[in-house]
PDB file of C-alpha atoms in Angstrom:
ATOM      1  CA  MET A 274     169.064  75.792  64.665  1.00  0.00           C
ATOM      2  CA  SER A 275     172.761  75.346  64.067  1.00  0.00           C
ATOM      3  CA  HIS A 276     175.521  76.413  66.431  1.00  0.00           C
ATOM      4  CA  ASN A 277     176.482  79.370  64.200  1.00  0.00           C
ATOM      5  CA  GLN A 278     172.921  80.668  64.113  1.00  0.00           C
ATOM      6  CA  MET A 279     172.683  80.385  67.900  1.00  0.00           C
ATOM      7  CA  THR A 280     175.950  82.308  68.305  1.00  0.00           C
ATOM      8  CA  VAL A 281     174.751  85.095  66.005  1.00  0.00           C
ATOM      9  CA  GLU A 282     171.411  85.269  67.834  1.00  0.00           C
ATOM     10  CA  SER A 283     173.197  85.363  71.201  1.00  0.00           C
ATOM     11  CA  GLY A 284     175.409  88.199  69.936  1.00  0.00           C
ATOM     12  CA  ARG A 285     172.351  90.209  68.894  1.00  0.00           C
ATOM     13  CA  HIS A 286     170.792  89.811  72.330  1.00  0.00           C
ATOM     14  CA  ALA A 287     174.006  90.883  74.052  1.00  0.00           C
ATOM     15  CA  SER A 288     174.295  93.903  71.764  1.00  0.00           C
ATOM     16  CA  ALA A 289     170.691  94.880  72.417  1.00  0.00           C
ATOM     17  CA  LEU A 290     171.245  94.553  76.175  1.00  0.00           C
ATOM     18  CA  ARG A 291     174.373  96.714  76.048  1.00  0.00           C
ATOM     19  CA  THR A 292     172.442  99.356  74.131  1.00  0.00           C
ATOM     20  CA  ALA A 293     169.303  99.304  76.284  1.00  0.00           C
ATOM     21  CA  PHE A 294     170.811  99.010  79.773  1.00  0.00           C
ATOM     22  CA  PRO A 295     172.191 102.569  80.063  1.00  0.00           C
ATOM     23  CA  LEU A 296     168.820 103.937  78.942  1.00  0.00           C
ATOM     24  CA  ALA A 297     166.818 101.724  81.303  1.00  0.00           C
ATOM     25  CA  PHE A 298     169.113 102.108  84.333  1.00  0.00           C
ATOM     26  CA  PRO A 299     167.442 105.256  85.786  1.00  0.00           C
ATOM     27  CA  ILE A 300     164.014 103.619  85.680  1.00  0.00           C
ATOM     28  CA  LEU A 301     165.398 100.362  87.081  1.00  0.00           C
ATOM     29  CA  SER A 302     167.085 102.167  89.982  1.00  0.00           C
ATOM     30  CA  GLY A 303     163.847 104.023  90.749  1.00  0.00           C
ATOM     31  CA  PHE A 304     161.900 100.757  90.866  1.00  0.00           C
ATOM     32  CA  LEU A 305     164.516  99.110  93.075  1.00  0.00           C
ATOM     33  CA  LEU A 306     164.618 101.996  95.555  1.00  0.00           C
ATOM     34  CA  THR A 307     160.825 102.287  95.710  1.00  0.00           C
ATOM     35  CA  ASP A 308     160.419  98.538  96.203  1.00  0.00           C
ATOM     36  CA  ALA A 309     163.125  98.395  98.859  1.00  0.00           C
ATOM     37  CA  THR A 310     161.477 101.265 100.738  1.00  0.00           C
ATOM     38  CA  CYS A 311     158.065  99.622 100.432  1.00  0.00           C
ATOM     39  CA  GLY A 312     159.523  96.344 101.713  1.00  0.00           C
ATOM     40  CA  ILE A 313     161.074  98.000 104.756  1.00  0.00           C
ATOM     41  CA  TYR A 314     157.888  99.959 105.468  1.00  0.00           C
ATOM     42  CA  THR A 315     155.603  96.960 105.021  1.00  0.00           C
ATOM     43  CA  THR A 316     157.609  94.667 107.274  1.00  0.00           C
ATOM     44  CA  SER A 317     157.923  97.426 109.889  1.00  0.00           C
ATOM     45  CA  LEU A 318     154.101  97.468 110.010  1.00  0.00           C
ATOM     46  CA  GLY A 319     154.185  93.772 110.907  1.00  0.00           C
ATOM     47  CA  LEU A 320     153.054  92.343 107.571  1.00  0.00           C
ATOM     48  CA  PRO A 321     154.749  89.177 106.238  1.00  0.00           C
ATOM     49  CA  TRP A 322     158.025  89.498 104.310  1.00  0.00           C
ATOM     50  CA  TRP A 323     156.397  88.292 101.078  1.00  0.00           C
ATOM     51  CA  SER A 324     153.596  90.881 101.054  1.00  0.00           C
ATOM     52  CA  PRO A 325     155.601  93.686  99.331  1.00  0.00           C
ATOM     53  CA  THR A 326     156.511  91.329  96.494  1.00  0.00           C
ATOM     54  CA  PHE A 327     152.908  90.210  96.115  1.00  0.00           C
ATOM     55  CA  MET A 328     151.711  93.823  96.123  1.00  0.00           C
ATOM     56  CA  SER A 329     154.302  94.787  93.503  1.00  0.00           C
ATOM     57  CA  VAL A 330     153.000  92.068  91.199  1.00  0.00           C
ATOM     58  CA  ALA A 331     149.294  92.553  91.904  1.00  0.00           C
ATOM     59  CA  ILE A 332     149.013  96.339  92.231  1.00  0.00           C
ATOM     60  CA  PHE A 333     151.862  97.618  90.019  1.00  0.00           C
ATOM     61  CA  ALA A 334     151.575 101.184  91.291  1.00  0.00           C
ATOM     62  CA  GLY A 335     154.341 102.383  93.579  1.00  0.00           C
ATOM     63  CA  SER A 336     152.473 104.838  95.773  1.00  0.00           C
ATOM     64  CA  ALA A 337     149.375 102.634  96.006  1.00  0.00           C
ATOM     65  CA  GLU A 338     151.472  99.886  97.607  1.00  0.00           C
ATOM     66  CA  PHE A 339     152.247 102.190 100.553  1.00  0.00           C
ATOM     67  CA  VAL A 340     148.568 103.105 100.933  1.00  0.00           C
ATOM     68  CA  VAL A 341     147.451  99.463 100.762  1.00  0.00           C
ATOM     69  CA  ALA A 342     150.060  98.464 103.358  1.00  0.00           C
ATOM     70  CA  SER A 343     148.728 101.128 105.713  1.00  0.00           C
ATOM     71  CA  MET A 344     145.135 100.049 105.116  1.00  0.00           C
ATOM     72  CA  LEU A 345     145.934  96.384 105.774  1.00  0.00           C
ATOM     73  CA  VAL A 346     147.040  97.044 109.351  1.00  0.00           C
ATOM     74  CA  GLU A 347     144.157  99.313 110.405  1.00  0.00           C
ATOM     75  CA  PRO A 348     140.586  98.251 111.066  1.00  0.00           C
ATOM     76  CA  PHE A 349     138.710  98.026 107.770  1.00  0.00           C
ATOM     77  CA  ASN A 350     136.669 101.117 106.990  1.00  0.00           C
ATOM     78  CA  PRO A 351     134.833 100.660 103.671  1.00  0.00           C
ATOM     79  CA  LEU A 352     133.896 104.344 103.349  1.00  0.00           C
ATOM     80  CA  ALA A 353     137.467 105.569 103.883  1.00  0.00           C
ATOM     81  CA  THR A 354     138.755 102.979 101.415  1.00  0.00           C
ATOM     82  CA  LEU A 355     136.224 104.032  98.791  1.00  0.00           C
ATOM     83  CA  ILE A 356     136.991 107.728  99.274  1.00  0.00           C
ATOM     84  CA  SER A 357     140.747 107.067  99.100  1.00  0.00           C
ATOM     85  CA  ILE A 358     140.411 105.135  95.854  1.00  0.00           C
ATOM     86  CA  PHE A 359     138.177 107.691  94.135  1.00  0.00           C
ATOM     87  CA  ALA A 360     140.035 110.742  95.460  1.00  0.00           C
ATOM     88  CA  GLY A 361     143.381 109.261  94.454  1.00  0.00           C
ATOM     89  CA  THR A 362     142.127 108.384  90.995  1.00  0.00           C
ATOM     90  CA  ALA A 363     140.595 111.835  90.505  1.00  0.00           C
ATOM     91  CA  LEU A 364     143.757 113.594  91.693  1.00  0.00           C
ATOM     92  CA  PHE A 365     145.974 111.469  89.464  1.00  0.00           C
ATOM     93  CA  THR A 366     143.720 112.083  86.460  1.00  0.00           C
ATOM     94  CA  ALA A 367     143.739 115.829  87.127  1.00  0.00           C
ATOM     95  CA  LEU A 368     147.534 115.927  87.422  1.00  0.00           C
ATOM     96  CA  VAL A 369     148.006 113.947  84.230  1.00  0.00           C
ATOM     97  CA  ASN A 370     145.603 116.225  82.376  1.00  0.00           C
ATOM     98  CA  LEU A 371     147.460 119.334  83.593  1.00  0.00           C
ATOM     99  CA  VAL A 372     150.285 118.302  81.275  1.00  0.00           C
ATOM    100  CA  PHE A 373     148.055 119.074  78.317  1.00  0.00           C
ATOM    101  CA  VAL A 374     146.989 122.539  79.511  1.00  0.00           C
TER     102      VAL A 374
END
């Protein structure tokens, strides 16, 4: 790839970024605020500083990260965990389906 082609390609990427950033900024700010809150909450529970980052990558569901952080510091109760997972999934599914009613 020649220098001119690289410059043109770089200009396209910069133009695309300038166009997309204002549209993506509200979502980005929501993710940053949710993750910062989850990080503060998780470390205040006594979990390691890296656990919120790991949960963000592994779980990828904002509210579930708060629930998992709470469950990690209490004694493990398999029945409560199972009920929480199924009840949360059922509630989320019901709320999503209400959009179509």
